[in-house]
Amino acid sequence: MRRLRGAAALLAAALVLTGCGIQETDVVEAGGPATIQVFPQSSTGMVLFFRSPDGELLPVIRSLEGEFEDPQSPGASTGETLSVLFAGPAERDRAAGLTTGLPELPPGATLRAAPSDRSGVEVTLPIALGRLDDTAMRQLVCTIAFSEDPEGLTPVHLRGTDGPLEQANCDADIDLGVQPRPTARPS
């Protein structure tokens, strides 16, 4: 009988303690996951756009080395960024299946970028732009836009050996949660 009373007392205590007066609630939404800006600042890196294996435009972040590592450095110019873009994907990028639709630059070619008198930036390239496919044009426009503005909002005016094109804006739909890893600047 003592055992039965002891077991009953323990069961009653367990029932009282498990309630503790806390009422059950539904899940409370507290917002989405935290996000951070992963694009480099102009003095520490550059954003280049290459063609992914499925033909889409994909941003690649290149870390700047040498003189650009100084925090007081203004970073790479648009012309320097375009030179790296025209050099093509780095070995690691090619291993990941990235390609380019841009041709090699002619030997001794110069790339000029200057503020446009209309708005944005005007870039003169030593190639015929009419021969480039849509993805190659988007590579150029988005790389230039992001070299001028961390959000890629700068209007771009391109001029090639075959004449000027209409103003263009970067239309890349960039998901900040799926950014590629930084790669070293090619030698």
PDB file of C-alpha atoms in Angstrom:
ATOM      1  CA  MET A   1       0.000   0.000   0.000  1.00  0.00           C
ATOM      2  CA  ARG A   2       2.854   2.341   0.807  1.00  0.00           C
ATOM      3  CA  ARG A   3       4.282   1.744  -2.616  1.00  0.00           C
ATOM      4  CA  LEU A   4       1.007   2.614  -4.255  1.00  0.00           C
ATOM      5  CA  ARG A   5       0.668   5.875  -2.301  1.00  0.00           C
ATOM      6  CA  GLY A   6       4.317   6.789  -3.075  1.00  0.00           C
ATOM      7  CA  ALA A   7       3.837   6.138  -6.783  1.00  0.00           C
ATOM      8  CA  ALA A   8       0.600   8.158  -6.789  1.00  0.00           C
ATOM      9  CA  ALA A   9       2.361  11.058  -5.020  1.00  0.00           C
ATOM     10  CA  LEU A  10       5.204  10.996  -7.548  1.00  0.00           C
ATOM     11  CA  LEU A  11       2.748  10.914 -10.438  1.00  0.00           C
ATOM     12  CA  ALA A  12       0.804  13.879  -9.026  1.00  0.00           C
ATOM     13  CA  ALA A  13       4.024  15.857  -8.492  1.00  0.00           C
ATOM     14  CA  ALA A  14       5.183  15.094 -12.030  1.00  0.00           C
ATOM     15  CA  LEU A  15       1.872  16.307 -13.492  1.00  0.00           C
ATOM     16  CA  VAL A  16       2.029  19.563 -11.518  1.00  0.00           C
ATOM     17  CA  LEU A  17       5.674  20.248 -12.411  1.00  0.00           C
ATOM     18  CA  THR A  18       5.275  19.592 -16.134  1.00  0.00           C
ATOM     19  CA  GLY A  19       2.593  22.258 -16.465  1.00  0.00           C
ATOM     20  CA  CYS A  20       4.405  25.033 -14.581  1.00  0.00           C
ATOM     21  CA  GLY A  21       1.718  27.449 -15.730  1.00  0.00           C
ATOM     22  CA  ILE A  22       3.288  28.034 -19.178  1.00  0.00           C
ATOM     23  CA  GLN A  23       0.724  28.039 -21.918  1.00  0.00           C
ATOM     24  CA  GLU A  24       1.442  26.602 -25.345  1.00  0.00           C
ATOM     25  CA  THR A  25       1.839  29.125 -28.206  1.00  0.00           C
ATOM     26  CA  ASP A  26       2.144  28.986 -31.970  1.00  0.00           C
ATOM     27  CA  VAL A  27       5.400  29.691 -33.786  1.00  0.00           C
ATOM     28  CA  VAL A  28       6.196  33.411 -33.742  1.00  0.00           C
ATOM     29  CA  GLU A  29       7.754  34.772 -36.957  1.00  0.00           C
ATOM     30  CA  ALA A  30      10.716  37.039 -36.239  1.00  0.00           C
ATOM     31  CA  GLY A  31      11.770  37.991 -39.770  1.00  0.00           C
ATOM     32  CA  GLY A  32      14.060  36.455 -42.357  1.00  0.00           C
ATOM     33  CA  PRO A  33      17.642  35.344 -41.942  1.00  0.00           C
ATOM     34  CA  ALA A  34      20.308  37.979 -41.490  1.00  0.00           C
ATOM     35  CA  THR A  35      21.971  39.159 -44.687  1.00  0.00           C
ATOM     36  CA  ILE A  36      25.251  40.882 -45.330  1.00  0.00           C
ATOM     37  CA  GLN A  37      26.665  42.804 -48.286  1.00  0.00           C
ATOM     38  CA  VAL A  38      29.262  40.553 -49.913  1.00  0.00           C
ATOM     39  CA  PHE A  39      30.411  42.757 -52.748  1.00  0.00           C
ATOM     40  CA  PRO A  40      33.871  44.147 -52.178  1.00  0.00           C
ATOM     41  CA  GLN A  41      34.513  47.780 -51.479  1.00  0.00           C
ATOM     42  CA  SER A  42      36.155  49.566 -54.388  1.00  0.00           C
ATOM     43  CA  SER A  43      39.520  49.575 -52.653  1.00  0.00           C
ATOM     44  CA  THR A  44      39.645  45.839 -51.896  1.00  0.00           C
ATOM     45  CA  GLY A  45      38.098  44.014 -54.821  1.00  0.00           C
ATOM     46  CA  MET A  46      36.245  44.019 -58.097  1.00  0.00           C
ATOM     47  CA  VAL A  47      33.163  42.286 -59.440  1.00  0.00           C
ATOM     48  CA  LEU A  48      33.488  40.598 -62.836  1.00  0.00           C
ATOM     49  CA  PHE A  49      30.710  38.866 -64.735  1.00  0.00           C
ATOM     50  CA  PHE A  50      31.229  35.576 -66.588  1.00  0.00           C
ATOM     51  CA  ARG A  51      29.018  33.017 -68.300  1.00  0.00           C
ATOM     52  CA  SER A  52      27.915  30.114 -66.107  1.00  0.00           C
ATOM     53  CA  PRO A  53      27.655  26.542 -67.450  1.00  0.00           C
ATOM     54  CA  ASP A  54      23.912  27.050 -68.021  1.00  0.00           C
ATOM     55  CA  GLY A  55      24.518  30.254 -70.027  1.00  0.00           C
ATOM     56  CA  GLU A  56      23.471  32.703 -67.309  1.00  0.00           C
ATOM     57  CA  LEU A  57      25.486  35.678 -66.099  1.00  0.00           C
ATOM     58  CA  LEU A  58      27.357  35.025 -62.845  1.00  0.00           C
ATOM     59  CA  PRO A  59      29.307  37.549 -60.725  1.00  0.00           C
ATOM     60  CA  VAL A  60      32.793  36.623 -59.570  1.00  0.00           C
ATOM     61  CA  ILE A  61      34.585  38.617 -56.912  1.00  0.00           C
ATOM     62  CA  ARG A  62      38.300  39.162 -57.445  1.00  0.00           C
ATOM     63  CA  SER A  63      40.408  40.360 -54.562  1.00  0.00           C
ATOM     64  CA  LEU A  64      42.851  43.104 -55.393  1.00  0.00           C
ATOM     65  CA  GLU A  65      46.478  42.665 -54.462  1.00  0.00           C
ATOM     66  CA  GLY A  66      49.577  44.825 -54.193  1.00  0.00           C
ATOM     67  CA  GLU A  67      49.051  48.566 -54.309  1.00  0.00           C
ATOM     68  CA  PHE A  68      45.261  48.118 -54.081  1.00  0.00           C
ATOM     69  CA  GLU A  69      45.482  46.509 -50.620  1.00  0.00           C
ATOM     70  CA  ASP A  70      46.209  49.941 -49.103  1.00  0.00           C
ATOM     71  CA  PRO A  71      42.951  51.180 -47.476  1.00  0.00           C
ATOM     72  CA  GLN A  72      43.638  54.652 -48.938  1.00  0.00           C
ATOM     73  CA  SER A  73      43.721  53.234 -52.484  1.00  0.00           C
ATOM     74  CA  PRO A  74      40.783  54.266 -54.668  1.00  0.00           C
ATOM     75  CA  GLY A  75      40.746  50.710 -56.041  1.00  0.00           C
ATOM     76  CA  ALA A  76      40.909  49.521 -59.601  1.00  0.00           C
ATOM     77  CA  SER A  77      39.645  51.849 -62.299  1.00  0.00           C
ATOM     78  CA  THR A  78      36.959  50.776 -64.736  1.00  0.00           C
ATOM     79  CA  GLY A  79      39.658  50.355 -67.413  1.00  0.00           C
ATOM     80  CA  GLU A  80      41.743  48.112 -65.131  1.00  0.00           C
ATOM     81  CA  THR A  81      38.656  46.096 -64.217  1.00  0.00           C
ATOM     82  CA  LEU A  82      37.799  45.636 -67.894  1.00  0.00           C
ATOM     83  CA  SER A  83      41.369  44.481 -68.633  1.00  0.00           C
ATOM     84  CA  VAL A  84      40.904  41.736 -66.038  1.00  0.00           C
ATOM     85  CA  LEU A  85      37.489  40.867 -67.510  1.00  0.00           C
ATOM     86  CA  PHE A  86      38.923  40.580 -71.027  1.00  0.00           C
ATOM     87  CA  ALA A  87      41.713  38.341 -69.658  1.00  0.00           C
ATOM     88  CA  GLY A  88      38.922  35.834 -69.041  1.00  0.00           C
ATOM     89  CA  PRO A  89      38.039  33.545 -66.174  1.00  0.00           C
ATOM     90  CA  ALA A  90      40.850  32.501 -63.838  1.00  0.00           C
ATOM     91  CA  GLU A  91      41.854  28.828 -63.678  1.00  0.00           C
ATOM     92  CA  ARG A  92      39.599  28.217 -60.643  1.00  0.00           C
ATOM     93  CA  ASP A  93      36.702  29.886 -62.439  1.00  0.00           C
ATOM     94  CA  ARG A  94      37.229  27.753 -65.569  1.00  0.00           C
ATOM     95  CA  ALA A  95      37.340  24.639 -63.367  1.00  0.00           C
ATOM     96  CA  ALA A  96      33.898  25.667 -62.100  1.00  0.00           C
ATOM     97  CA  GLY A  97      32.664  25.876 -65.715  1.00  0.00           C
ATOM     98  CA  LEU A  98      32.741  29.655 -66.150  1.00  0.00           C
ATOM     99  CA  THR A  99      33.488  31.015 -69.616  1.00  0.00           C
ATOM    100  CA  THR A 100      33.428  34.344 -71.421  1.00  0.00           C
ATOM    101  CA  GLY A 101      31.790  35.549 -74.588  1.00  0.00           C
ATOM    102  CA  LEU A 102      34.339  38.331 -75.032  1.00  0.00           C
ATOM    103  CA  PRO A 103      37.154  38.210 -77.582  1.00  0.00           C
ATOM    104  CA  GLU A 104      40.808  38.805 -76.768  1.00  0.00           C
ATOM    105  CA  LEU A 105      41.811  42.430 -76.954  1.00  0.00           C
ATOM    106  CA  PRO A 106      44.102  43.475 -79.810  1.00  0.00           C
ATOM    107  CA  PRO A 107      47.759  43.853 -78.727  1.00  0.00           C
ATOM    108  CA  GLY A 108      48.428  47.276 -77.179  1.00  0.00           C
ATOM    109  CA  ALA A 109      44.699  48.067 -77.012  1.00  0.00           C
ATOM    110  CA  THR A 110      43.521  50.727 -74.598  1.00  0.00           C
ATOM    111  CA  LEU A 111      40.215  50.849 -72.798  1.00  0.00           C
ATOM    112  CA  ARG A 112      38.876  54.306 -71.998  1.00  0.00           C
ATOM    113  CA  ALA A 113      36.194  55.113 -69.454  1.00  0.00           C
ATOM    114  CA  ALA A 114      34.994  58.621 -68.668  1.00  0.00           C
ATOM    115  CA  PRO A 115      31.892  60.198 -67.162  1.00  0.00           C
ATOM    116  CA  SER A 116      29.205  60.547 -69.803  1.00  0.00           C
ATOM    117  CA  ASP A 117      27.833  63.973 -70.612  1.00  0.00           C
ATOM    118  CA  ARG A 118      24.343  62.377 -70.545  1.00  0.00           C
ATOM    119  CA  SER A 119      24.694  60.479 -67.220  1.00  0.00           C
ATOM    120  CA  GLY A 120      26.611  57.432 -66.119  1.00  0.00           C
ATOM    121  CA  VAL A 121      29.854  56.370 -67.763  1.00  0.00           C
ATOM    122  CA  GLU A 122      30.999  56.164 -71.380  1.00  0.00           C
ATOM    123  CA  VAL A 123      33.428  53.367 -72.260  1.00  0.00           C
ATOM    124  CA  THR A 124      35.318  53.156 -75.548  1.00  0.00           C
ATOM    125  CA  LEU A 125      36.467  49.657 -76.503  1.00  0.00           C
ATOM    126  CA  PRO A 126      38.853  48.589 -79.296  1.00  0.00           C
ATOM    127  CA  ILE A 127      36.476  45.876 -80.567  1.00  0.00           C
ATOM    128  CA  ALA A 128      33.359  45.692 -82.731  1.00  0.00           C
ATOM    129  CA  LEU A 129      30.401  45.470 -80.368  1.00  0.00           C
ATOM    130  CA  GLY A 130      27.939  44.330 -83.047  1.00  0.00           C
ATOM    131  CA  ARG A 131      29.622  40.905 -83.146  1.00  0.00           C
ATOM    132  CA  LEU A 132      29.026  40.198 -79.438  1.00  0.00           C
ATOM    133  CA  ASP A 133      26.128  38.043 -78.303  1.00  0.00           C
ATOM    134  CA  ASP A 134      23.670  39.134 -75.604  1.00  0.00           C
ATOM    135  CA  THR A 135      25.530  37.467 -72.728  1.00  0.00           C
ATOM    136  CA  ALA A 136      28.858  39.047 -73.732  1.00  0.00           C
ATOM    137  CA  MET A 137      27.192  42.472 -73.850  1.00  0.00           C
ATOM    138  CA  ARG A 138      25.697  41.877 -70.411  1.00  0.00           C
ATOM    139  CA  GLN A 139      29.153  40.829 -69.142  1.00  0.00           C
ATOM    140  CA  LEU A 140      30.500  44.210 -70.233  1.00  0.00           C
ATOM    141  CA  VAL A 141      27.605  46.334 -69.015  1.00  0.00           C
ATOM    142  CA  CYS A 142      27.346  44.689 -65.584  1.00  0.00           C
ATOM    143  CA  THR A 143      31.098  44.640 -64.964  1.00  0.00           C
ATOM    144  CA  ILE A 144      31.297  48.348 -65.869  1.00  0.00           C
ATOM    145  CA  ALA A 145      28.218  49.245 -63.804  1.00  0.00           C
ATOM    146  CA  PHE A 146      29.598  47.483 -60.714  1.00  0.00           C
ATOM    147  CA  SER A 147      33.053  49.012 -61.173  1.00  0.00           C
ATOM    148  CA  GLU A 148      31.433  52.460 -61.075  1.00  0.00           C
ATOM    149  CA  ASP A 149      28.845  51.812 -58.354  1.00  0.00           C
ATOM    150  CA  PRO A 150      28.711  49.149 -55.575  1.00  0.00           C
ATOM    151  CA  GLU A 151      25.062  48.486 -56.439  1.00  0.00           C
ATOM    152  CA  GLY A 152      25.608  48.364 -60.213  1.00  0.00           C
ATOM    153  CA  LEU A 153      23.145  51.154 -60.959  1.00  0.00           C
ATOM    154  CA  THR A 154      25.352  53.327 -63.178  1.00  0.00           C
ATOM    155  CA  PRO A 155      24.028  53.763 -66.746  1.00  0.00           C
ATOM    156  CA  VAL A 156      26.597  52.518 -69.302  1.00  0.00           C
ATOM    157  CA  HIS A 157      27.253  53.993 -72.756  1.00  0.00           C
ATOM    158  CA  LEU A 158      29.425  51.704 -74.907  1.00  0.00           C
ATOM    159  CA  ARG A 159      31.327  52.747 -78.017  1.00  0.00           C
ATOM    160  CA  GLY A 160      33.135  50.161 -80.121  1.00  0.00           C
ATOM    161  CA  THR A 161      35.057  50.278 -83.388  1.00  0.00           C
ATOM    162  CA  ASP A 162      31.687  49.948 -85.128  1.00  0.00           C
ATOM    163  CA  GLY A 163      30.131  52.949 -83.339  1.00  0.00           C
ATOM    164  CA  PRO A 164      28.142  53.760 -80.204  1.00  0.00           C
ATOM    165  CA  LEU A 165      25.311  51.754 -78.695  1.00  0.00           C
ATOM    166  CA  GLU A 166      22.236  52.893 -76.790  1.00  0.00           C
ATOM    167  CA  GLN A 167      22.550  53.401 -73.036  1.00  0.00           C
ATOM    168  CA  ALA A 168      22.337  50.151 -71.097  1.00  0.00           C
ATOM    169  CA  ASN A 169      21.857  49.223 -67.458  1.00  0.00           C
ATOM    170  CA  CYS A 170      22.916  46.062 -65.657  1.00  0.00           C
ATOM    171  CA  ASP A 171      19.920  43.757 -65.494  1.00  0.00           C
ATOM    172  CA  ALA A 172      21.607  40.921 -63.598  1.00  0.00           C
ATOM    173  CA  ASP A 173      19.342  39.453 -60.951  1.00  0.00           C
ATOM    174  CA  ILE A 174      21.927  38.883 -58.241  1.00  0.00           C
ATOM    175  CA  ASP A 175      21.040  36.715 -55.256  1.00  0.00           C
ATOM    176  CA  LEU A 176      23.355  37.869 -52.464  1.00  0.00           C
ATOM    177  CA  GLY A 177      22.865  34.560 -50.683  1.00  0.00           C
ATOM    178  CA  VAL A 178      24.505  32.602 -53.518  1.00  0.00           C
ATOM    179  CA  GLN A 179      27.689  34.548 -54.186  1.00  0.00           C
ATOM    180  CA  PRO A 180      30.759  32.831 -55.572  1.00  0.00           C
ATOM    181  CA  ARG A 181      33.932  32.698 -53.540  1.00  0.00           C
ATOM    182  CA  PRO A 182      36.642  35.344 -53.990  1.00  0.00           C
ATOM    183  CA  THR A 183      39.473  34.340 -56.287  1.00  0.00           C
ATOM    184  CA  ALA A 184      42.973  35.713 -56.589  1.00  0.00           C
ATOM    185  CA  ARG A 185      43.684  38.297 -59.261  1.00  0.00           C
ATOM    186  CA  PRO A 186      45.255  36.665 -62.332  1.00  0.00           C
ATOM    187  CA  SER A 187      48.922  37.345 -62.941  1.00  0.00           C
TER     188      SER A 187
END
